[in-house]
Structure formats: C-alpha cells, structure tokens
Coordinates of C-alpha atoms and ligand atoms in Angstrom, one line a residue:
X93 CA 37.9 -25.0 -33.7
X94 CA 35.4 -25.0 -37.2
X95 CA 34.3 -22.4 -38.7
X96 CA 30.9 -23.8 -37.2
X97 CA 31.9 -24.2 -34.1
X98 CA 33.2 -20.7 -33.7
X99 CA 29.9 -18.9 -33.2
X100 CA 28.3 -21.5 -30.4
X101 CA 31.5 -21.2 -28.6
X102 CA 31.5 -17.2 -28.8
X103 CA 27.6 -17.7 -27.9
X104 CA 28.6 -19.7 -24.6
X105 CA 31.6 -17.4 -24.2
X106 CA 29.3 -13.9 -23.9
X107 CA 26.5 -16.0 -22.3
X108 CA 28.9 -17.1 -19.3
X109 CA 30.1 -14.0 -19.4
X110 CA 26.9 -12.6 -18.9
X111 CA 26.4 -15.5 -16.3
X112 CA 29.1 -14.2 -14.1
X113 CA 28.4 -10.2 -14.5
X114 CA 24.8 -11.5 -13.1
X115 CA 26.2 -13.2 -10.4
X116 CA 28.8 -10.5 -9.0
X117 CA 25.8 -8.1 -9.8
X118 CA 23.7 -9.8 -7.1
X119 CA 26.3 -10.1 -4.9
X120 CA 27.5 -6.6 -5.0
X121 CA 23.4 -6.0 -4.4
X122 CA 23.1 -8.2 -1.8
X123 CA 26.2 -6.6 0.0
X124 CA 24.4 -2.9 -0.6
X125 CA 21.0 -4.6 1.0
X126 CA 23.0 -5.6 4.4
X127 CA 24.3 -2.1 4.5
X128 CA 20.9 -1.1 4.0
X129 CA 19.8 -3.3 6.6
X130 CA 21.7 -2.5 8.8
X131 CA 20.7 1.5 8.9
X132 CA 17.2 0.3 9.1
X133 CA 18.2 -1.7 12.3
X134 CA 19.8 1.4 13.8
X135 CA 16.8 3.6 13.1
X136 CA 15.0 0.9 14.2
X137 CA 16.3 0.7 17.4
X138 CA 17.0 4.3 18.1
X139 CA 12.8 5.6 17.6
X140 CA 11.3 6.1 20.9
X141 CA 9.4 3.8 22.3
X142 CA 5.5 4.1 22.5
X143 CA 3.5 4.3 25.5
X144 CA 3.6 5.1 28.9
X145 CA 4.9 2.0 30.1
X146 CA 7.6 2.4 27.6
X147 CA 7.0 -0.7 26.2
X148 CA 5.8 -1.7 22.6
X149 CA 6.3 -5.9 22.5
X150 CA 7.4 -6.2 19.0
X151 CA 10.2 -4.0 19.8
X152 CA 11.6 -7.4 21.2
X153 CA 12.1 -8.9 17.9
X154 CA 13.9 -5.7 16.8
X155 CA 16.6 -6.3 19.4
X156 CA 17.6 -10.5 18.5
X157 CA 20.7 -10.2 16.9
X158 CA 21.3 -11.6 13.3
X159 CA 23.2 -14.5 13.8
X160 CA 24.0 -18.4 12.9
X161 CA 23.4 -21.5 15.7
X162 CA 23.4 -24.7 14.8
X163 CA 20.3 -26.5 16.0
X164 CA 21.3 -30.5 14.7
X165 CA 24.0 -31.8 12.1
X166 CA 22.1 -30.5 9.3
X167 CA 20.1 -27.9 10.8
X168 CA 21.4 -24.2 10.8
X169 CA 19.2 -21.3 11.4
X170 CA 19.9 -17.4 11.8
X171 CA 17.9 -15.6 14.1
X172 CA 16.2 -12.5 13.8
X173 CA 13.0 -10.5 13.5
X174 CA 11.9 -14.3 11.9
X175 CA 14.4 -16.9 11.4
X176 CA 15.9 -18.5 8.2
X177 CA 17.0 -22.1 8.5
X178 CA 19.3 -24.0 6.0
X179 CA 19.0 -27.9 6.1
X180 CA 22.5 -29.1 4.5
X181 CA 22.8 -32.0 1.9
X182 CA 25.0 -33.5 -0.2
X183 CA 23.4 -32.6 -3.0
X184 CA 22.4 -28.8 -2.0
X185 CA 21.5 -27.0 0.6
X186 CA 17.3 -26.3 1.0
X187 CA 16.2 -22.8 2.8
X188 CA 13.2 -22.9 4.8
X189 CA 11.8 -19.2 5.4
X190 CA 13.4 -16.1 4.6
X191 CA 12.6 -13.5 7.3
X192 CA 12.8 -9.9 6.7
X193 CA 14.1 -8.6 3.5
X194 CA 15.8 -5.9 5.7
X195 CA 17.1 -8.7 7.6
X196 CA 18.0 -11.7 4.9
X197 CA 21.3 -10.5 3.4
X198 CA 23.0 -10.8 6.2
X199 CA 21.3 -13.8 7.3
X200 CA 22.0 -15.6 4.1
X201 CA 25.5 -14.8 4.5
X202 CA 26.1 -15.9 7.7
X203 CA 24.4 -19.0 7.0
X204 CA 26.5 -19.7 3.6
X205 CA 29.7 -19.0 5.8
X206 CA 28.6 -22.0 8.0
X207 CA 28.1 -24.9 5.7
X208 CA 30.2 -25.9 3.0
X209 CA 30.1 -24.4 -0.3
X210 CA 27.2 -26.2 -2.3
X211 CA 24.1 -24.6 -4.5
X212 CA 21.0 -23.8 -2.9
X213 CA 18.4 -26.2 -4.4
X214 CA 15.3 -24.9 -3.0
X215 CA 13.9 -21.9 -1.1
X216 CA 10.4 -22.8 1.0
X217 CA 8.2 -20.0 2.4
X218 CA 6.2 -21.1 5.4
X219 CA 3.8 -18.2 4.3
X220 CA 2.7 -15.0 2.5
X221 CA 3.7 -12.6 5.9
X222 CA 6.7 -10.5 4.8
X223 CA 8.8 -11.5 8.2
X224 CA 8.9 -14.8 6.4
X225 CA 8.2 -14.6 2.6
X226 CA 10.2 -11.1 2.9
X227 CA 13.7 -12.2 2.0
X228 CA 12.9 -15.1 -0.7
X229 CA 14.1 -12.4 -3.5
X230 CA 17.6 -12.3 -1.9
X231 CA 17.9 -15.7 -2.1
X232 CA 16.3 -16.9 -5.3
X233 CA 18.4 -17.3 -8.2
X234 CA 17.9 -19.0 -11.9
X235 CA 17.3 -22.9 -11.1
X236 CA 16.3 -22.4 -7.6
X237 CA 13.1 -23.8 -6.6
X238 CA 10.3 -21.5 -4.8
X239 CA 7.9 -24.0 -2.6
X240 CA 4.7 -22.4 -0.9
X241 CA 1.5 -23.2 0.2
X242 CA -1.0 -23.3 -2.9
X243 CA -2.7 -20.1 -1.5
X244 CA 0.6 -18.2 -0.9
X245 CA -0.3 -16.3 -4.4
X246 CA -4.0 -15.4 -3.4
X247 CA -2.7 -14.3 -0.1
X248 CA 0.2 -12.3 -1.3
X249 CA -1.9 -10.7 -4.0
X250 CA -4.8 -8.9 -1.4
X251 CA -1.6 -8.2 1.0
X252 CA 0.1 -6.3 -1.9
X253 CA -3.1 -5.0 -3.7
X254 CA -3.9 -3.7 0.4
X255 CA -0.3 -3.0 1.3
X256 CA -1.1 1.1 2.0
X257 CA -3.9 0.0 4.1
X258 CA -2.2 -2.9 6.2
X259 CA 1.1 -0.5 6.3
X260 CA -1.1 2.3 7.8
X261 CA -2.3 0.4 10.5
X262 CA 1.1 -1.8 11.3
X263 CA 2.6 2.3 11.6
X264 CA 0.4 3.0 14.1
X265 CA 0.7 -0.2 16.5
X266 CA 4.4 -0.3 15.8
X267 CA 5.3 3.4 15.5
X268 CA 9.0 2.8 14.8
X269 CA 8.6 1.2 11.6
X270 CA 9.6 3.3 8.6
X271 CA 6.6 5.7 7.6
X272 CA 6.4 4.0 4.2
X273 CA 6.8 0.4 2.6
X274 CA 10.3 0.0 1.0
X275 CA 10.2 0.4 -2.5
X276 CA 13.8 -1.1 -3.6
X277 CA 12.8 -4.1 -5.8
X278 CA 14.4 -6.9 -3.2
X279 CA 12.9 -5.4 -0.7
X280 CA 9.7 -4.2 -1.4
X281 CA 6.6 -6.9 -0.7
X282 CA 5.5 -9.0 -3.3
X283 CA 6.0 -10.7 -7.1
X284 CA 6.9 -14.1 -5.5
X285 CA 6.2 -16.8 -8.4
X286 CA 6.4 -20.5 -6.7
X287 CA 7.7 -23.1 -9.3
X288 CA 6.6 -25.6 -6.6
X289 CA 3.4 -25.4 -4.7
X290 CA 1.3 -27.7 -1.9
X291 CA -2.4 -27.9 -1.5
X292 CA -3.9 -30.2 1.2
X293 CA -4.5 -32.3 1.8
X294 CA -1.3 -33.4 -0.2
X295 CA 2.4 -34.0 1.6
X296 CA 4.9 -33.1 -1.1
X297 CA 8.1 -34.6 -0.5
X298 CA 11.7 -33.8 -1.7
X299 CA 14.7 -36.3 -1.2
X300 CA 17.3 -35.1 -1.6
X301 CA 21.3 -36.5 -0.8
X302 CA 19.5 -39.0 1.6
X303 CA 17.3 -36.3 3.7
X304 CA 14.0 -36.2 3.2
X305 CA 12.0 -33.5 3.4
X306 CA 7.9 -33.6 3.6
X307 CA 6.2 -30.1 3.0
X308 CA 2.6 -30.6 4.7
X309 CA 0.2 -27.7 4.0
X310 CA -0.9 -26.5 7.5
X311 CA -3.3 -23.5 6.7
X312 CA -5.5 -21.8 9.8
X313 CA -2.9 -20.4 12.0
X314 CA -1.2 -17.1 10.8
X315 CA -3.5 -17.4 7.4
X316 CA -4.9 -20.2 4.9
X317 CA -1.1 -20.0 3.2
X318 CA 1.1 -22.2 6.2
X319 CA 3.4 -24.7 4.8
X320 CA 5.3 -26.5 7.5
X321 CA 8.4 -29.0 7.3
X322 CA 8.8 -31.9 8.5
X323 CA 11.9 -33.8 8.3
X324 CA 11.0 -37.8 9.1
X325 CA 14.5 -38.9 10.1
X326 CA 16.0 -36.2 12.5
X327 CA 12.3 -35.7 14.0
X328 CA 12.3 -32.0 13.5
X329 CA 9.1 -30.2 12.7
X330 CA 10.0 -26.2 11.2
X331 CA 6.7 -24.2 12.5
X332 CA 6.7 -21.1 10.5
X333 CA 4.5 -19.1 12.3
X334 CA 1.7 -22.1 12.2
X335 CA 1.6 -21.8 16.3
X336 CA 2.5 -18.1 16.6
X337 CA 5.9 -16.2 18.6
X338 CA 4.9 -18.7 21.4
X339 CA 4.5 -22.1 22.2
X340 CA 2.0 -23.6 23.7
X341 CA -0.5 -20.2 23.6
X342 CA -3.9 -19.7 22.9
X343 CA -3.6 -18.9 18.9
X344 CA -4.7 -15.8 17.4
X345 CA -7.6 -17.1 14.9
X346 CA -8.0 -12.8 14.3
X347 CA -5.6 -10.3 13.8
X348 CA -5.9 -6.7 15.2
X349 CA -4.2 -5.1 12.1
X350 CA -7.1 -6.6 9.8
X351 CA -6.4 -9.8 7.3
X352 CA -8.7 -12.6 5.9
X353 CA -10.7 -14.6 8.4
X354 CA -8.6 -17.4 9.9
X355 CA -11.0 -20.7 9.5
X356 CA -11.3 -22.5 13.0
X357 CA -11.7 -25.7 12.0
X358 CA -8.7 -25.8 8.8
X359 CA -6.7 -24.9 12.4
X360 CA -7.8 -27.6 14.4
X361 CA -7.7 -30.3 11.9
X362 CA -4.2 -28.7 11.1
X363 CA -2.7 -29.4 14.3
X364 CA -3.8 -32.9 14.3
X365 CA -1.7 -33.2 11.5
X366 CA 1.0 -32.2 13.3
X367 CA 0.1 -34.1 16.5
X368 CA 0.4 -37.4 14.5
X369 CA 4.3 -36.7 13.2
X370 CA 5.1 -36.5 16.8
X371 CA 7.9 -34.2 16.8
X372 CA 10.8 -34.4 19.5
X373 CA 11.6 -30.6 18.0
X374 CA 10.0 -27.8 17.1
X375 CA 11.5 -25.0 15.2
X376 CA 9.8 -22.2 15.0
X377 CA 10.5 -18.6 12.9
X378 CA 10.2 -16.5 15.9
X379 CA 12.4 -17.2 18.7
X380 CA 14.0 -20.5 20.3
X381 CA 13.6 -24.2 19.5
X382 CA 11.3 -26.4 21.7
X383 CA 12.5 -30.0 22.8
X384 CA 10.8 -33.0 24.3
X385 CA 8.4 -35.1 23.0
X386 CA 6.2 -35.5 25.3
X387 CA 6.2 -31.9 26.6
X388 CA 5.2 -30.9 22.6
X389 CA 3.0 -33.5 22.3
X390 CA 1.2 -32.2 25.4
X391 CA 1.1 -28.8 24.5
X392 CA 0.1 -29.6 20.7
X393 CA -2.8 -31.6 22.4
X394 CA -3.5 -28.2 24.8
X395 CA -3.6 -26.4 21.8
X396 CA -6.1 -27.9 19.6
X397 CA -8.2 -28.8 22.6
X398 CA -8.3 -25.0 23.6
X399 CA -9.7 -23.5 20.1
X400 CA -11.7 -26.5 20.2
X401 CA -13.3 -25.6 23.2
X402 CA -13.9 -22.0 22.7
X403 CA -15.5 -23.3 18.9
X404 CA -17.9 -25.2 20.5
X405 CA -19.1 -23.2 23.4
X406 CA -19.3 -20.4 21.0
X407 CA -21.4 -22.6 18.4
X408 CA -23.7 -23.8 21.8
X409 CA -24.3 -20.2 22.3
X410 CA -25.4 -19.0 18.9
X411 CA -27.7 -22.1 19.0
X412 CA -29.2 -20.8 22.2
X413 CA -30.1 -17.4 21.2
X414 CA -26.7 -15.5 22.5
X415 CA -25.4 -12.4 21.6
X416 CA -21.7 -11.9 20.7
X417 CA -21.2 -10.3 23.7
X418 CA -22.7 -12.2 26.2
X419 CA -20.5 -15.2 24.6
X420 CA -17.2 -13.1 24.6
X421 CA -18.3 -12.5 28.5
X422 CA -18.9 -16.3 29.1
X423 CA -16.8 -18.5 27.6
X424 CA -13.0 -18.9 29.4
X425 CA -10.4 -21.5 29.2
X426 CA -11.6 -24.5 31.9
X427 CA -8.3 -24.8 34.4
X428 CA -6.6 -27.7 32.6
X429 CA -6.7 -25.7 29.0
X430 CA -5.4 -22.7 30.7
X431 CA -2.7 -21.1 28.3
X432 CA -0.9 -17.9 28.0
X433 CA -3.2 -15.3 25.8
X434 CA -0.2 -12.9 25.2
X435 CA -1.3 -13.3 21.6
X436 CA -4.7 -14.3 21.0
X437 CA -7.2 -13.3 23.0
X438 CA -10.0 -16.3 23.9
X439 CA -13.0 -13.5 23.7
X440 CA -11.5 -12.5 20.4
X441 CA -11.8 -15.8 19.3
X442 CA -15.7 -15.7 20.6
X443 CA -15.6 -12.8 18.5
X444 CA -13.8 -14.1 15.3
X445 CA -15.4 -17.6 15.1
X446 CA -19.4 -16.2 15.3
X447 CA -18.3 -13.6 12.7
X448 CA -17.1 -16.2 10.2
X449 CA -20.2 -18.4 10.6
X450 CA -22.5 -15.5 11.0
X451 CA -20.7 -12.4 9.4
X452 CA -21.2 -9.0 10.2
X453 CA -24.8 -8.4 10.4
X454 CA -25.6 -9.1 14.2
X455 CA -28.9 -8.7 14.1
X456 CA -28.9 -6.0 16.7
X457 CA -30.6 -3.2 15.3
X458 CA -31.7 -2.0 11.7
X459 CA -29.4 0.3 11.7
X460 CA -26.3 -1.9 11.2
X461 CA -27.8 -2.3 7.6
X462 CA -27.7 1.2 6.4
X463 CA -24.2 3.7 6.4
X464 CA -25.0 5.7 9.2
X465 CA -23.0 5.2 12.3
X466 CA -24.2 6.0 15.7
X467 CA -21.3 8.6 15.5
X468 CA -23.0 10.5 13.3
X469 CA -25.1 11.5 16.5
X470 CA -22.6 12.3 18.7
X471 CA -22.7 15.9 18.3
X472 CA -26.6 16.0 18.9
X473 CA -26.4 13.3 21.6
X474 CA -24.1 15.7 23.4
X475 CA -25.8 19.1 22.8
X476 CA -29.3 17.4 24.6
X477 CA -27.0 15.5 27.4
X478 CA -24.3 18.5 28.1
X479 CA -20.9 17.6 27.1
X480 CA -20.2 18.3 30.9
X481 CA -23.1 16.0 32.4
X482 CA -21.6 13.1 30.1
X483 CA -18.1 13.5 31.6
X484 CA -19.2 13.6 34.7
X485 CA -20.9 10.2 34.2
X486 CA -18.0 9.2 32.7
X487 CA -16.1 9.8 35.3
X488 CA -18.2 7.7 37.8
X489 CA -18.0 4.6 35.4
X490 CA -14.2 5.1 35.4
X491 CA -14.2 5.4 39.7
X492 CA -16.5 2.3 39.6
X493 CA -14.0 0.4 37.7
X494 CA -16.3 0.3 34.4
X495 CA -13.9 1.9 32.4
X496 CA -15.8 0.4 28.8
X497 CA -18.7 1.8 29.8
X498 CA -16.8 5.2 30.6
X499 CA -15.0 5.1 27.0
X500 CA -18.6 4.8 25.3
X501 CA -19.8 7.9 27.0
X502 CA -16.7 10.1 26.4
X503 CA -16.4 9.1 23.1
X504 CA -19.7 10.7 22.6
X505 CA -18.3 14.1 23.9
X506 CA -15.2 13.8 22.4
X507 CA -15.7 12.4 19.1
X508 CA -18.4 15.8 18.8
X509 CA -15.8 18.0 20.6
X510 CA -12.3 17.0 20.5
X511 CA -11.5 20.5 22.3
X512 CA -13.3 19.1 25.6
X513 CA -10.4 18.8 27.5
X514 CA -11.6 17.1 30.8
X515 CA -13.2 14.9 29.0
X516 CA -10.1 13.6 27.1
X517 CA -8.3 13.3 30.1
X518 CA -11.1 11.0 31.5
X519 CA -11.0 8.8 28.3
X520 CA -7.2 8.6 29.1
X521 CA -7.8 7.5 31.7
X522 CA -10.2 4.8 30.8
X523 CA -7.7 3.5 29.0
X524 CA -4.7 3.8 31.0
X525 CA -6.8 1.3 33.6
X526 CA -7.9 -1.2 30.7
X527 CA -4.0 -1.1 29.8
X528 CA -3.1 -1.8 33.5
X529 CA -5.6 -4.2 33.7
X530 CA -4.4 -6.3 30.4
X531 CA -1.1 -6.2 31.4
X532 CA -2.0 -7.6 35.2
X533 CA -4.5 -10.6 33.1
X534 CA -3.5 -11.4 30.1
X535 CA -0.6 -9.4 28.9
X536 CA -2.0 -9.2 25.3
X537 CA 0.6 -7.4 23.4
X538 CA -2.1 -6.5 20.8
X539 CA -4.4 -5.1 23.3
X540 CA -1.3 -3.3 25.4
X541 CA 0.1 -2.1 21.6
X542 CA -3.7 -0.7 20.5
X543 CA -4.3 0.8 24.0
X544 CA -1.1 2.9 24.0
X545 CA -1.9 3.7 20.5
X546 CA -4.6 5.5 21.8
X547 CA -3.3 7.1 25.2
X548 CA -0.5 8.5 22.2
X549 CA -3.5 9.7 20.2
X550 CA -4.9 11.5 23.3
X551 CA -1.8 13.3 24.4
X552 CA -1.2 14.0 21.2
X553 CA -4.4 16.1 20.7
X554 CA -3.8 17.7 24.5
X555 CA -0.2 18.2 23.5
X556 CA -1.5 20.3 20.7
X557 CA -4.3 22.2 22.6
X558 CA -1.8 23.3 25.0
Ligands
ZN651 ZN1 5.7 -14.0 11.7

C-alpha cells in the first residue's frame, strides 16, 4: 500500500469500524427495548381494570400477542397493539407501519426471522398516532427511507408540542397506561424526519425487485396525515387506521380524547379513492385482514354513503334554522346504511361536522362569548333551589328514565358541594343507566370508557368521604 494510500485505508478502517460498533450498539439497544417491552406488557396487563362492568375495550389490544403470520407470498405482518407488515423483495424488504415503540422490537425481530436476510429499504408510516408512527425509530437506520403523508410533520408537531395534555386525558380513559409518556429516546413520541413524503392528490410509487408499491395520501379518517398502500399486483390494500379497529363501521370524524378536526368531505372523497382500486384485501393496523371483493367493495360503498348521509342531513338542518341538538336528536342511519357505531358515534358526527363549518359559537346565548361558565353559578343556583330539592328532582328525571336531564341538575349540587353525598350517588346513577344503555345500543367503547371514567371519579370522591 502507498504512502498515500495508507491514510484513506486507516480512514475506511476506523469508519467501518465505527460502522459496526453502531450497528451492535443498536442491536444491543434494540434487545434492551424488547426487555423493556415486555415489563410494560406485564404491567400492562396486570392493572385493574376500570369500571363496574370490568371492562375498559382498549384493554383488548393489550392482550393480542406479538407475533408473525404470513398473510400472502410477500406479505408478513406481526400483530399487536397495531400491526407492522413487511412486504419482501428482491431488492429489500419495505415496512409499512411500526406500531408501538413498546411493542416494535420484538416485532421487528420476529419479522426479520421470517424473511430472508436482505436490507430494509424503506420504512412508511400510515400516520402521525404513536400505535403506528411509534416504532419507526427502532427501525430506521442510515439509508433507510422514511415515507409519510405530507402532513405527518404538522400533525406530529401539535401531538408532541400537546403530548402532557393528550397523555392526561388518554390516562384517564385508559387508566392502565403508564402515568407518564416514556422518555427513553426510541421510545418517547416524536422527531420523525421523512426523507420521502406524499401530498394529494399525488400517488407516489416505488418499484422495487418487480413489486410495486403506490403510496396514495388518504387523509380524513384517523387525521389529515393517512397514507395508505396499495399494492397493484397482489390486490392488497394496507389501511392503517384510514377505516378505524373495524371494518365496515360508522367512522369516528371526532375523537373523545381531543385532536384536530377531521374534515368530512377529505374523508368521503378519500374512500372513493379507495373504492376505485378495488381491493380483494384489506389489511388493516388493528386486528385481522378482510377478504372478498365484493364484500369490501360493499362495505367501502356503506361507508362513504353513511358519513355522506349524516353530512348532508346535518348541512339541511343548519340551512333550516336547527340547533345542534335537535340535529344530533334527528338524524340516524336509514336501515340499509345501518353500521356498527362501536367507534364513532353518528350524533357525534352531527356534532363534529356543524362545529367544523360553524365552529364554536352556537349562537345560543351571549354568554358563550364571554369566560364565565354557567358553573360559575352553581353554588348560588343551589343555595336559592336547596341542594336537597335539586336531588330530589334529580332523582325523578333518573326514575323517569331522563337520566341527562338528571346529570344537569346534580351537577349543579355537586359541582357547588361535592360533600352532598345523596346527591353523588344519584349522579352515579345517572350514569350507570346511560352506561347500560350504550352498551344495550351502540356499544360505543368511547362513551362506555368516559362513562366509567366518571362512575371511577364518583366512588372515588365517596370512597374518600367515607
Ligand atoms: Zn391506531
């Protein structure tokens, strides 16, 4: 070797070197992270369960076990809280969504023990949610390409920026998660940089070793960030979370735990997107495949023509003088676009779709314009009333079946007196019957999850009074 020569090689030598100490230094991370993952399983599955009908729905995720199926010749996913998928090559294998970061060590593992030993090429992220975007860091290595939706940044930004907020509330619908965000760099939220991103009305595609892959941005759903897949050949279409944990269902255009508006109409023209591809399977990043079709081009159809439907009765109504309320009363699903509102909730929708034309001033009274709740009367309200005359009208609502009606008169007592015991045993009861009543109609695991939420809060505070 020159005297030249010398230092490049030495260069190369300490770089490679370097190189490898990198590469055993993830994986001796990685292997820490499934350890990790593992405890927050177990803790996981060991907290109590909330509410009196011992039931809190997103528990069910918890419970799917991490491990590998393979769904088509070049299709392998491994389940869990949300599923990753590797779709094989020749040239490289391409990940689409990571699921937890809690969750994606072992996932990626399992997956990279299935399929023969080739580089990862690209990672996509179906969208900003950390059940999905949550394990990209695991994956991602120098070279690697990171494909989202062109707002995945926007939408990962206010999700970070608001994580204390959004965590708070997710802790109290889903008491067994951890009482604070992880803050171990892989697997705390946030600080994805895509090298590769997709705006609609654009279809970026990727061939690659004779599969190609079309990336179709798909926003509405589960925020403005979905990117879906779509692979042309094999007829597979990779959901995300673009219909929900179920399909068909009523989507949720609102989410109980707070987030950006979800735009109606991005949602509807969205799924005729998806409508045209015509997919004979459907694989979501919750739960099982779908396969048929004609059954998926039936339900897709369902689908669009339910939010539809609900968008333009509500639109009629505001046109004809409405309130909110009376509209969220109204408008149901006719018989033949009857779907399972498990997740979203059709008079949510009402709700959600006047708001974003309309926003938040209903034009109800003045005093939704200044900061002053009606709360701020409660305590007067219920020193001229009696705290015990509005319990006992309270009560009457709740034997006549109006148990809304009862909650806005116990409230009143309660939010001035939190010590009135028979009164907080009323407003339990209020909502133990709404919570019976949901799970007998609709099932709504948001509404089941918010009412036991509060039945906890009011045992809770009796607990404590003795
Ligand atoms: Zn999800």
């Amino acid at each position: 070797m020159s005297n030249f020569l010398r230092p490049v090689a030495l260069v190369a030598l300490s770089v490679l070197a370097l190189a490898c100490s990198e590469e055993a230094q993830r994986d001796l991370e990685r292997a820490a992270l499934e350890k990790v993952g593992d405890l927050a399983a177990a803790r996981m599955a060991e907290s109590g369960d909330s509410g009196a009908d011992g039931r809190n729905h997103s528990r069910d995720f918890i419970d799917i076990p991490v491990e590998v199926r393979q769904l088509a010749d070049n299709v392998w996913q491994a389940r869990g809280v949300g599923n990753t998928h590797l779709i094989t090559t020749s040239e490289g294998h391409v990940v689409y969504d990571t699921g937890l970061s809690t969750q994606a060590a072992k996932q990626r593992r399992l997956l990279l023990e299935a399929v023969p030993d080739l580089p990862v090429t690209h990672v996509v992220v179906s969208h900003s949610h950390a059940d999905h975007a949550g394990g990209a860091k695991v994956w991602l290595e120098p070279g690697m390409e990171l494909v989202a939706h062109h707002e995945f940044e926007e939408e990962q930004r206010y999700l970070k920026e608001l994580e204390p907020f959004y965590w708070g509330r997710n802790r109290m619908l889903f008491p067994f998660m951890p009482e604070e965000p992880p803050t171990i760099d892989l697997l705390a939220y946030g600080g994805l940089e895509p090298t590769m991103t997709v705006d609609q009305p654009n279809v970026l595609t990727i061939e690659q070793g004779g599969t190609v892959f079309e990336l179709l941005a798909t926003p509405g759903a589960e925020g403005a960030d979905n990117l879906t897949l779509w692979l042309p050949k094999e007829k597979i279409f990779f959901s995300g979370d673009f219909f929900g944990p179920n399909f068909p269902q009523f989507p949720n255009v609102f989410t109980m735990r707070g987030e950006k508006i979800r735009k109606p109409i991005e949602y509807i023209t969205s799924l005729n997107q998806v409508i045209a591809l015509e997919p004979e399977m459907i694989v979501p990043s919750h739960q099982d495949p779908i396969v048929g079709k004609e059954r998926i081009k039936a339900d897709l159809v369902k689908m669009r023509d339910a939010v539809q439907y609900v968008h333009d009765r509500t639109m009629e109504g505001m046109n004809a003088g409405k309130t909110v309320y009376e509209l969220m009363e109204e408008i149901a699903l006719p018989p033949e676009l009857q779907m399972t509102q498990v997740h979203g909730r059709v008079s949510w929708a009402v709700k959600s779709i006047w708001e974003y034309y309309a926003t938040w001033f209903h034009w109800d009274s003045t005093t939704e314009l200044y900061p002053v709740p009606r709360s701020a009367l409660f305590p007067e309200i219920t020193e001229l009333a009696g705290a015990d005359a509005l319990t006992d009208a309270g009560e009457a609502h709740i034997a006549a079946g109006r148990n809304v009606e009862a909650i806005h008169l116990l409230e009143i007592v309660t939010t001035a007196d939190p010590g009135q015991r028979r009164a907080q045993e009323a407003l339990r009861r209020a909502h133990v019957n709404l919570r019976d009543e949901a799970i007998a109609t609709t099932n709504n695991t948001y509404e089941i999850d918010w009412l036991s939420l509060r039945i906890r809060q009011i045992d809770e505070l009796l607990g404590a009074e003795g």
